[in-house]
Amino acid sequence: MKLNLAGLRADRAAFEAAGYELPIFDYETVKKNTCQRPVWIHFGAGNLFRAFQSNVMQKLLNNGCMDTGLIAAEGYDYEIIEKSSRPHDNLSILATLKADNTVEKTVVGSVMESLILDSANEREYSRLREIFACPSLQMVSFTITEKGYAIVDPKGAVLPGIAADFEKGPEKPDSYLGKVVSLLYHRYQSGSLPVAMVSMDNCSHNGDKLQAAVLAFADAWCEGKLADRGFAEYVRDGSRVSFPWTMIDKITPRPDAKVEAMLAADGIEELDAVVTSKNTYIAPFVNAEECEYLVIEDAFPGGRPPLEKGGIIFTDRETVDKVEKMKVCTCLNPLHTTLAIFGCLLGYTLISEEMRNPLLKGLVESIGYREGLPVVVDPGILDPRDFIGQVINVRFPNPFMPDTPQRIATDTSQKLAIRFGETIKAYDKSPDLNVSDLKLIPLVFAGWLRYLMAVDDSGNRFTPSPDPLLEAAGAYVEGYELSDAPKDLDRLDKLLSNEKVFGVDLVKLGLADTVKKYFAELSQGEGAVKAVLEKYVK
């Protein structure tokens, strides 16, 4: 069996006999409709898009709720389209890895067209302009990572590629954002048509990040007289161009070799993964967990697809913000980071394996239920206690999910302030709670200091995951060894008082001594990490 349209037609019975759910809509009619009156184009044709948004659209097509499909575009790594999407006629296989040890296999065929966002490729770019000129287009969505919206470097200087595009104007920009904004400018020139620009990247207030980038280009081009002055007004007019906030949550690791072997055993050919020249790892299939959440601010000036019929939640901006804070500050991300730190120290290579350790499971249960829930932001549309329960009992323990503590440990210094600092601030502000009530969040901070030593609990050295502050933060623990209690712990105070790292000044709040005490205990030789968890996790 081959994963393309011809193979699907020739071997449909064989696919179904092997347990695959297939598209049941009239493909040719949907493709024709999509070409003539596109409704939704998505930039960022990676694994998350193929596991989540594409499958939601397929559900709508199968149920007759939509008669147009998706258009996928890629503006960073063109080989995703050239070597993975098009050779399979834009079909992909979604392997949903369930916690009950079953796999749901779906051939997803909702993507009707895939395009390369390259202003130097006249054929591809002309088609994109054509799409953006269509009155039918309602939504332009993105999963291009938070870094994809960057206009300036950490020092505030405009990035060279962005600055060059500011000077060149909208005709043939080279940067990802410049190309997107030039297409939006074409939509403006085509009658100031309404559209929603929807970031679906996993970052807080993502709509604002996208809007700031678009406005920077619009203002630069208008001020340089490279674009009509009305363009800047157009992108600022929420009745014509909106930038909704969203919260997305779905764990989608890179395609796994075990899943590839399972699909190959079903008789499906040519499933080899592709590693592109830009080091993107992509395959004709994607593996993902069953749980998924996408909450979108309902701000669509030109209308929108009925995505709520596919499980998407639409609400107001304030509620999206509450859902984001619930997930990032309490119910998922802090627990993930906890497992990442202690998983690396204890030699684990899978998050799911960590959850079989009663000490680690007890640690995240206590941080979530006991320390986080008292100050959780309750969004009303999702229950925080139920959300934590699903994370701890269904999502993290899923034996099929090949997610690693090493991956989650990436950029930990950039995550602590939000994932734990906000809870500490809430305790500090509460008339009924005290920061001294927090016992296990300080233990996570101490665990991170111990992690920075790059020696696991068995005394073996390991390579910490990439982190922009790895060298600077690591300098504070340099010289400490796994032996007796470390001496001169006061030199840690400068790091522990850094609000950019922890979100608060731990020294001023009186938590630094607790962190240092834990760190000393964690450093008392081989096996100390396990011993500390046995002592404090109840």
PDB file of C-alpha atoms in Angstrom, residues 281-507:
ATOM      1  CA  TYR A 281      12.890  15.769  11.073  1.00  0.00           C
ATOM      2  CA  ILE A 282       9.672  14.937   9.275  1.00  0.00           C
ATOM      3  CA  ALA A 283       8.000  11.794   7.984  1.00  0.00           C
ATOM      4  CA  PRO A 284       4.819  10.870   6.070  1.00  0.00           C
ATOM      5  CA  PHE A 285       3.322  10.032   9.461  1.00  0.00           C
ATOM      6  CA  VAL A 286       3.038  11.845  12.754  1.00  0.00           C
ATOM      7  CA  ASN A 287       2.568  10.364  16.226  1.00  0.00           C
ATOM      8  CA  ALA A 288       0.767  12.266  18.946  1.00  0.00           C
ATOM      9  CA  GLU A 289      -1.138  11.900  22.190  1.00  0.00           C
ATOM     10  CA  GLU A 290      -4.928  11.685  22.174  1.00  0.00           C
ATOM     11  CA  CYS A 291      -5.502  14.722  24.409  1.00  0.00           C
ATOM     12  CA  GLU A 292      -5.700  18.079  22.681  1.00  0.00           C
ATOM     13  CA  TYR A 293      -6.929  21.564  23.481  1.00  0.00           C
ATOM     14  CA  LEU A 294      -7.262  24.607  21.263  1.00  0.00           C
ATOM     15  CA  VAL A 295      -9.006  27.655  22.718  1.00  0.00           C
ATOM     16  CA  ILE A 296      -9.419  30.633  20.390  1.00  0.00           C
ATOM     17  CA  GLU A 297     -10.593  34.183  20.964  1.00  0.00           C
ATOM     18  CA  ASP A 298     -13.706  34.509  18.827  1.00  0.00           C
ATOM     19  CA  ALA A 299     -12.653  37.538  16.763  1.00  0.00           C
ATOM     20  CA  PHE A 300     -13.085  36.822  13.045  1.00  0.00           C
ATOM     21  CA  PRO A 301     -14.072  39.892  10.991  1.00  0.00           C
ATOM     22  CA  GLY A 302     -14.802  37.859   7.864  1.00  0.00           C
ATOM     23  CA  GLY A 303     -16.465  34.885   9.519  1.00  0.00           C
ATOM     24  CA  ARG A 304     -14.812  31.572  10.373  1.00  0.00           C
ATOM     25  CA  PRO A 305     -15.054  27.812   9.839  1.00  0.00           C
ATOM     26  CA  PRO A 306     -17.281  25.986  12.397  1.00  0.00           C
ATOM     27  CA  LEU A 307     -14.264  24.514  14.184  1.00  0.00           C
ATOM     28  CA  GLU A 308     -16.245  24.089  17.401  1.00  0.00           C
ATOM     29  CA  LYS A 309     -17.817  21.066  15.674  1.00  0.00           C
ATOM     30  CA  GLY A 310     -14.334  19.543  15.670  1.00  0.00           C
ATOM     31  CA  GLY A 311     -13.673  20.172  19.358  1.00  0.00           C
ATOM     32  CA  ILE A 312     -12.151  23.674  19.208  1.00  0.00           C
ATOM     33  CA  ILE A 313     -13.336  26.053  21.942  1.00  0.00           C
ATOM     34  CA  PHE A 314     -14.194  29.661  21.067  1.00  0.00           C
ATOM     35  CA  THR A 315     -14.427  32.243  23.822  1.00  0.00           C
ATOM     36  CA  ASP A 316     -13.408  35.801  24.740  1.00  0.00           C
ATOM     37  CA  ARG A 317      -9.844  37.112  25.146  1.00  0.00           C
ATOM     38  CA  GLU A 318      -9.970  37.215  28.944  1.00  0.00           C
ATOM     39  CA  THR A 319     -10.916  33.542  29.110  1.00  0.00           C
ATOM     40  CA  VAL A 320      -8.170  32.535  26.668  1.00  0.00           C
ATOM     41  CA  ASP A 321      -5.718  34.296  28.966  1.00  0.00           C
ATOM     42  CA  LYS A 322      -7.055  32.438  31.991  1.00  0.00           C
ATOM     43  CA  VAL A 323      -6.769  29.078  30.230  1.00  0.00           C
ATOM     44  CA  GLU A 324      -3.200  29.909  29.250  1.00  0.00           C
ATOM     45  CA  LYS A 325      -2.257  30.837  32.819  1.00  0.00           C
ATOM     46  CA  MET A 326      -3.964  27.741  34.198  1.00  0.00           C
ATOM     47  CA  LYS A 327      -1.933  25.490  31.911  1.00  0.00           C
ATOM     48  CA  VAL A 328       1.406  27.291  31.960  1.00  0.00           C
ATOM     49  CA  CYS A 329       1.514  28.357  35.611  1.00  0.00           C
ATOM     50  CA  THR A 330      -0.143  25.433  37.361  1.00  0.00           C
ATOM     51  CA  CYS A 331      -1.657  22.459  35.622  1.00  0.00           C
ATOM     52  CA  LEU A 332       0.848  21.225  33.046  1.00  0.00           C
ATOM     53  CA  ASN A 333       4.043  23.155  32.332  1.00  0.00           C
ATOM     54  CA  PRO A 334       5.380  23.290  35.920  1.00  0.00           C
ATOM     55  CA  LEU A 335       4.832  19.547  36.248  1.00  0.00           C
ATOM     56  CA  HIS A 336       6.599  18.917  32.946  1.00  0.00           C
ATOM     57  CA  THR A 337       9.601  20.987  34.024  1.00  0.00           C
ATOM     58  CA  THR A 338       9.724  19.172  37.376  1.00  0.00           C
ATOM     59  CA  LEU A 339       9.879  15.806  35.617  1.00  0.00           C
ATOM     60  CA  ALA A 340      12.471  17.122  33.176  1.00  0.00           C
ATOM     61  CA  ILE A 341      14.875  18.230  35.901  1.00  0.00           C
ATOM     62  CA  PHE A 342      14.579  15.189  38.141  1.00  0.00           C
ATOM     63  CA  GLY A 343      14.297  12.814  35.192  1.00  0.00           C
ATOM     64  CA  CYS A 344      17.692  13.950  33.923  1.00  0.00           C
ATOM     65  CA  LEU A 345      19.193  13.619  37.406  1.00  0.00           C
ATOM     66  CA  LEU A 346      17.806  10.126  37.885  1.00  0.00           C
ATOM     67  CA  GLY A 347      18.771   8.861  34.431  1.00  0.00           C
ATOM     68  CA  TYR A 348      15.342   8.577  32.844  1.00  0.00           C
ATOM     69  CA  THR A 349      14.919   8.908  29.093  1.00  0.00           C
ATOM     70  CA  LEU A 350      11.107   8.895  28.909  1.00  0.00           C
ATOM     71  CA  ILE A 351       8.545  11.009  30.758  1.00  0.00           C
ATOM     72  CA  SER A 352       6.193   8.020  30.833  1.00  0.00           C
ATOM     73  CA  GLU A 353       8.777   5.905  32.666  1.00  0.00           C
ATOM     74  CA  GLU A 354       9.177   8.613  35.303  1.00  0.00           C
ATOM     75  CA  MET A 355       5.491   8.369  36.115  1.00  0.00           C
ATOM     76  CA  ARG A 356       5.993   4.760  37.228  1.00  0.00           C
ATOM     77  CA  ASN A 357       8.219   6.049  40.009  1.00  0.00           C
ATOM     78  CA  PRO A 358       5.910   6.768  42.971  1.00  0.00           C
ATOM     79  CA  LEU A 359       8.286   9.453  44.254  1.00  0.00           C
ATOM     80  CA  LEU A 360       8.196  11.425  41.005  1.00  0.00           C
ATOM     81  CA  LYS A 361       4.475  10.926  40.574  1.00  0.00           C
ATOM     82  CA  GLY A 362       3.945  12.067  44.158  1.00  0.00           C
ATOM     83  CA  LEU A 363       6.151  15.087  43.548  1.00  0.00           C
ATOM     84  CA  VAL A 364       4.130  16.387  40.610  1.00  0.00           C
ATOM     85  CA  GLU A 365       0.836  15.531  42.334  1.00  0.00           C
ATOM     86  CA  SER A 366       1.841  17.620  45.339  1.00  0.00           C
ATOM     87  CA  ILE A 367       3.076  20.539  43.235  1.00  0.00           C
ATOM     88  CA  GLY A 368      -0.096  20.501  41.157  1.00  0.00           C
ATOM     89  CA  TYR A 369      -2.810  19.740  43.665  1.00  0.00           C
ATOM     90  CA  ARG A 370      -1.351  20.988  46.946  1.00  0.00           C
ATOM     91  CA  GLU A 371       0.786  23.981  46.012  1.00  0.00           C
ATOM     92  CA  GLY A 372      -0.688  25.100  42.679  1.00  0.00           C
ATOM     93  CA  LEU A 373      -4.442  24.655  42.973  1.00  0.00           C
ATOM     94  CA  PRO A 374      -4.921  27.060  45.921  1.00  0.00           C
ATOM     95  CA  VAL A 375      -3.936  29.966  43.661  1.00  0.00           C
ATOM     96  CA  VAL A 376      -4.879  28.603  40.229  1.00  0.00           C
ATOM     97  CA  VAL A 377      -6.543  30.875  37.693  1.00  0.00           C
ATOM     98  CA  ASP A 378      -9.846  29.118  36.963  1.00  0.00           C
ATOM     99  CA  PRO A 379     -10.983  29.899  33.395  1.00  0.00           C
ATOM    100  CA  GLY A 380     -14.462  28.485  33.900  1.00  0.00           C
ATOM    101  CA  ILE A 381     -14.513  26.555  30.608  1.00  0.00           C
ATOM    102  CA  LEU A 382     -11.971  23.914  31.733  1.00  0.00           C
ATOM    103  CA  ASP A 383     -11.792  22.573  35.284  1.00  0.00           C
ATOM    104  CA  PRO A 384      -8.232  22.928  36.682  1.00  0.00           C
ATOM    105  CA  ARG A 385      -8.457  19.872  38.957  1.00  0.00           C
ATOM    106  CA  ASP A 386      -9.711  17.711  36.104  1.00  0.00           C
ATOM    107  CA  PHE A 387      -6.999  19.109  33.834  1.00  0.00           C
ATOM    108  CA  ILE A 388      -4.269  18.168  36.329  1.00  0.00           C
ATOM    109  CA  GLY A 389      -5.836  14.753  36.763  1.00  0.00           C
ATOM    110  CA  GLN A 390      -5.727  14.101  33.042  1.00  0.00           C
ATOM    111  CA  VAL A 391      -2.117  15.285  32.852  1.00  0.00           C
ATOM    112  CA  ILE A 392      -0.950  13.073  35.725  1.00  0.00           C
ATOM    113  CA  ASN A 393      -3.085  10.005  35.123  1.00  0.00           C
ATOM    114  CA  VAL A 394      -3.473   9.916  31.327  1.00  0.00           C
ATOM    115  CA  ARG A 395      -1.059  12.144  29.462  1.00  0.00           C
ATOM    116  CA  PHE A 396       2.301  11.837  31.222  1.00  0.00           C
ATOM    117  CA  PRO A 397       2.050   8.066  31.919  1.00  0.00           C
ATOM    118  CA  ASN A 398       1.137   7.236  28.299  1.00  0.00           C
ATOM    119  CA  PRO A 399       3.626   4.448  27.492  1.00  0.00           C
ATOM    120  CA  PHE A 400       3.415   5.135  23.773  1.00  0.00           C
ATOM    121  CA  MET A 401       4.535   8.748  23.993  1.00  0.00           C
ATOM    122  CA  PRO A 402       8.272   8.945  23.242  1.00  0.00           C
ATOM    123  CA  ASP A 403       8.721  12.279  25.028  1.00  0.00           C
ATOM    124  CA  THR A 404      11.955  12.766  26.941  1.00  0.00           C
ATOM    125  CA  PRO A 405      12.967  14.771  30.017  1.00  0.00           C
ATOM    126  CA  GLN A 406      15.989  15.914  28.031  1.00  0.00           C
ATOM    127  CA  ARG A 407      13.759  17.611  25.440  1.00  0.00           C
ATOM    128  CA  ILE A 408      11.593  19.252  28.062  1.00  0.00           C
ATOM    129  CA  ALA A 409      14.698  20.455  29.946  1.00  0.00           C
ATOM    130  CA  THR A 410      15.660  22.685  27.013  1.00  0.00           C
ATOM    131  CA  ASP A 411      15.716  26.393  27.985  1.00  0.00           C
ATOM    132  CA  THR A 412      14.748  25.700  31.599  1.00  0.00           C
ATOM    133  CA  SER A 413      16.163  29.062  32.727  1.00  0.00           C
ATOM    134  CA  GLN A 414      13.626  30.758  30.469  1.00  0.00           C
ATOM    135  CA  LYS A 415      10.704  28.781  31.892  1.00  0.00           C
ATOM    136  CA  LEU A 416      11.073  28.928  35.684  1.00  0.00           C
ATOM    137  CA  ALA A 417       9.780  32.478  36.090  1.00  0.00           C
ATOM    138  CA  ILE A 418       6.421  31.736  34.477  1.00  0.00           C
ATOM    139  CA  ARG A 419       5.990  28.113  35.471  1.00  0.00           C
ATOM    140  CA  PHE A 420       6.705  28.665  39.160  1.00  0.00           C
ATOM    141  CA  GLY A 421       7.241  32.375  39.771  1.00  0.00           C
ATOM    142  CA  GLU A 422       3.601  33.280  39.199  1.00  0.00           C
ATOM    143  CA  THR A 423       2.487  30.814  41.878  1.00  0.00           C
ATOM    144  CA  ILE A 424       4.984  32.279  44.339  1.00  0.00           C
ATOM    145  CA  LYS A 425       3.726  35.795  43.575  1.00  0.00           C
ATOM    146  CA  ALA A 426       0.138  34.658  44.205  1.00  0.00           C
ATOM    147  CA  TYR A 427       1.129  33.198  47.573  1.00  0.00           C
ATOM    148  CA  ASP A 428       2.912  36.427  48.469  1.00  0.00           C
ATOM    149  CA  LYS A 429      -0.179  38.497  47.638  1.00  0.00           C
ATOM    150  CA  SER A 430      -2.676  36.200  49.340  1.00  0.00           C
ATOM    151  CA  PRO A 431      -3.984  37.193  52.799  1.00  0.00           C
ATOM    152  CA  ASP A 432      -4.557  33.522  53.604  1.00  0.00           C
ATOM    153  CA  LEU A 433      -1.349  31.948  52.308  1.00  0.00           C
ATOM    154  CA  ASN A 434       2.347  32.398  52.925  1.00  0.00           C
ATOM    155  CA  VAL A 435       5.317  31.706  50.696  1.00  0.00           C
ATOM    156  CA  SER A 436       6.780  29.652  53.521  1.00  0.00           C
ATOM    157  CA  ASP A 437       3.941  27.159  52.871  1.00  0.00           C
ATOM    158  CA  LEU A 438       5.685  26.229  49.627  1.00  0.00           C
ATOM    159  CA  LYS A 439       7.910  23.215  50.164  1.00  0.00           C
ATOM    160  CA  LEU A 440       8.232  21.453  46.832  1.00  0.00           C
ATOM    161  CA  ILE A 441       8.533  24.331  44.371  1.00  0.00           C
ATOM    162  CA  PRO A 442      11.769  25.358  46.181  1.00  0.00           C
ATOM    163  CA  LEU A 443      12.850  21.730  45.829  1.00  0.00           C
ATOM    164  CA  VAL A 444      12.465  22.045  42.035  1.00  0.00           C
ATOM    165  CA  PHE A 445      14.674  25.136  42.085  1.00  0.00           C
ATOM    166  CA  ALA A 446      17.255  23.240  44.117  1.00  0.00           C
ATOM    167  CA  GLY A 447      16.955  20.364  41.672  1.00  0.00           C
ATOM    168  CA  TRP A 448      17.761  22.750  38.829  1.00  0.00           C
ATOM    169  CA  LEU A 449      20.889  23.949  40.644  1.00  0.00           C
ATOM    170  CA  ARG A 450      21.875  20.333  41.126  1.00  0.00           C
ATOM    171  CA  TYR A 451      21.114  19.699  37.416  1.00  0.00           C
ATOM    172  CA  LEU A 452      23.502  22.525  36.485  1.00  0.00           C
ATOM    173  CA  MET A 453      26.326  20.462  37.999  1.00  0.00           C
ATOM    174  CA  ALA A 454      25.814  18.094  35.015  1.00  0.00           C
ATOM    175  CA  VAL A 455      26.286  14.992  37.159  1.00  0.00           C
ATOM    176  CA  ASP A 456      23.446  12.524  37.664  1.00  0.00           C
ATOM    177  CA  ASP A 457      22.480  10.759  40.883  1.00  0.00           C
ATOM    178  CA  SER A 458      24.798   7.864  40.072  1.00  0.00           C
ATOM    179  CA  GLY A 459      27.780  10.175  39.739  1.00  0.00           C
ATOM    180  CA  ASN A 460      27.881  10.036  35.933  1.00  0.00           C
ATOM    181  CA  ARG A 461      28.382  13.199  33.924  1.00  0.00           C
ATOM    182  CA  PHE A 462      25.702  14.163  31.400  1.00  0.00           C
ATOM    183  CA  THR A 463      25.279  16.926  28.854  1.00  0.00           C
ATOM    184  CA  PRO A 464      22.612  19.425  29.920  1.00  0.00           C
ATOM    185  CA  SER A 465      20.045  20.412  27.322  1.00  0.00           C
ATOM    186  CA  PRO A 466      20.567  23.667  25.397  1.00  0.00           C
ATOM    187  CA  ASP A 467      19.833  26.786  27.431  1.00  0.00           C
ATOM    188  CA  PRO A 468      20.905  30.404  26.818  1.00  0.00           C
ATOM    189  CA  LEU A 469      21.914  30.776  30.482  1.00  0.00           C
ATOM    190  CA  LEU A 470      23.554  27.384  30.850  1.00  0.00           C
ATOM    191  CA  GLU A 471      27.088  28.741  31.111  1.00  0.00           C
ATOM    192  CA  ALA A 472      26.238  31.789  33.230  1.00  0.00           C
ATOM    193  CA  ALA A 473      24.005  29.899  35.673  1.00  0.00           C
ATOM    194  CA  GLY A 474      26.347  26.916  35.737  1.00  0.00           C
ATOM    195  CA  ALA A 475      29.146  29.166  36.979  1.00  0.00           C
ATOM    196  CA  TYR A 476      27.324  29.527  40.313  1.00  0.00           C
ATOM    197  CA  VAL A 477      27.619  25.805  41.055  1.00  0.00           C
ATOM    198  CA  GLU A 478      31.102  25.417  39.661  1.00  0.00           C
ATOM    199  CA  GLY A 479      33.394  23.765  42.189  1.00  0.00           C
ATOM    200  CA  TYR A 480      30.655  21.967  44.108  1.00  0.00           C
ATOM    201  CA  GLU A 481      31.122  18.213  44.205  1.00  0.00           C
ATOM    202  CA  LEU A 482      29.076  15.207  45.226  1.00  0.00           C
ATOM    203  CA  SER A 483      30.562  14.607  48.638  1.00  0.00           C
ATOM    204  CA  ASP A 484      29.792  16.298  51.911  1.00  0.00           C
ATOM    205  CA  ALA A 485      27.440  19.258  52.070  1.00  0.00           C
ATOM    206  CA  PRO A 486      28.722  22.029  49.753  1.00  0.00           C
ATOM    207  CA  LYS A 487      30.399  24.946  51.464  1.00  0.00           C
ATOM    208  CA  ASP A 488      29.879  28.665  50.801  1.00  0.00           C
ATOM    209  CA  LEU A 489      26.256  28.387  49.650  1.00  0.00           C
ATOM    210  CA  ASP A 490      25.794  32.132  50.025  1.00  0.00           C
ATOM    211  CA  ARG A 491      27.367  32.642  46.607  1.00  0.00           C
ATOM    212  CA  LEU A 492      24.150  31.199  45.206  1.00  0.00           C
ATOM    213  CA  ASP A 493      22.223  34.218  46.499  1.00  0.00           C
ATOM    214  CA  LYS A 494      23.052  36.365  43.482  1.00  0.00           C
ATOM    215  CA  LEU A 495      21.444  33.793  41.206  1.00  0.00           C
ATOM    216  CA  LEU A 496      18.522  33.131  43.545  1.00  0.00           C
ATOM    217  CA  SER A 497      17.722  36.837  43.687  1.00  0.00           C
ATOM    218  CA  ASN A 498      17.498  37.078  39.891  1.00  0.00           C
ATOM    219  CA  GLU A 499      13.856  37.875  39.131  1.00  0.00           C
ATOM    220  CA  LYS A 500      14.353  37.270  35.408  1.00  0.00           C
ATOM    221  CA  VAL A 501      15.187  33.643  36.163  1.00  0.00           C
ATOM    222  CA  PHE A 502      12.780  32.855  38.993  1.00  0.00           C
ATOM    223  CA  GLY A 503      10.113  35.513  38.517  1.00  0.00           C
ATOM    224  CA  VAL A 504      10.711  36.752  42.059  1.00  0.00           C
ATOM    225  CA  ASP A 505      13.626  37.592  44.353  1.00  0.00           C
ATOM    226  CA  LEU A 506      13.887  34.379  46.367  1.00  0.00           C
ATOM    227  CA  VAL A 507      16.272  36.016  48.836  1.00  0.00           C
TER     228      VAL A 507
END
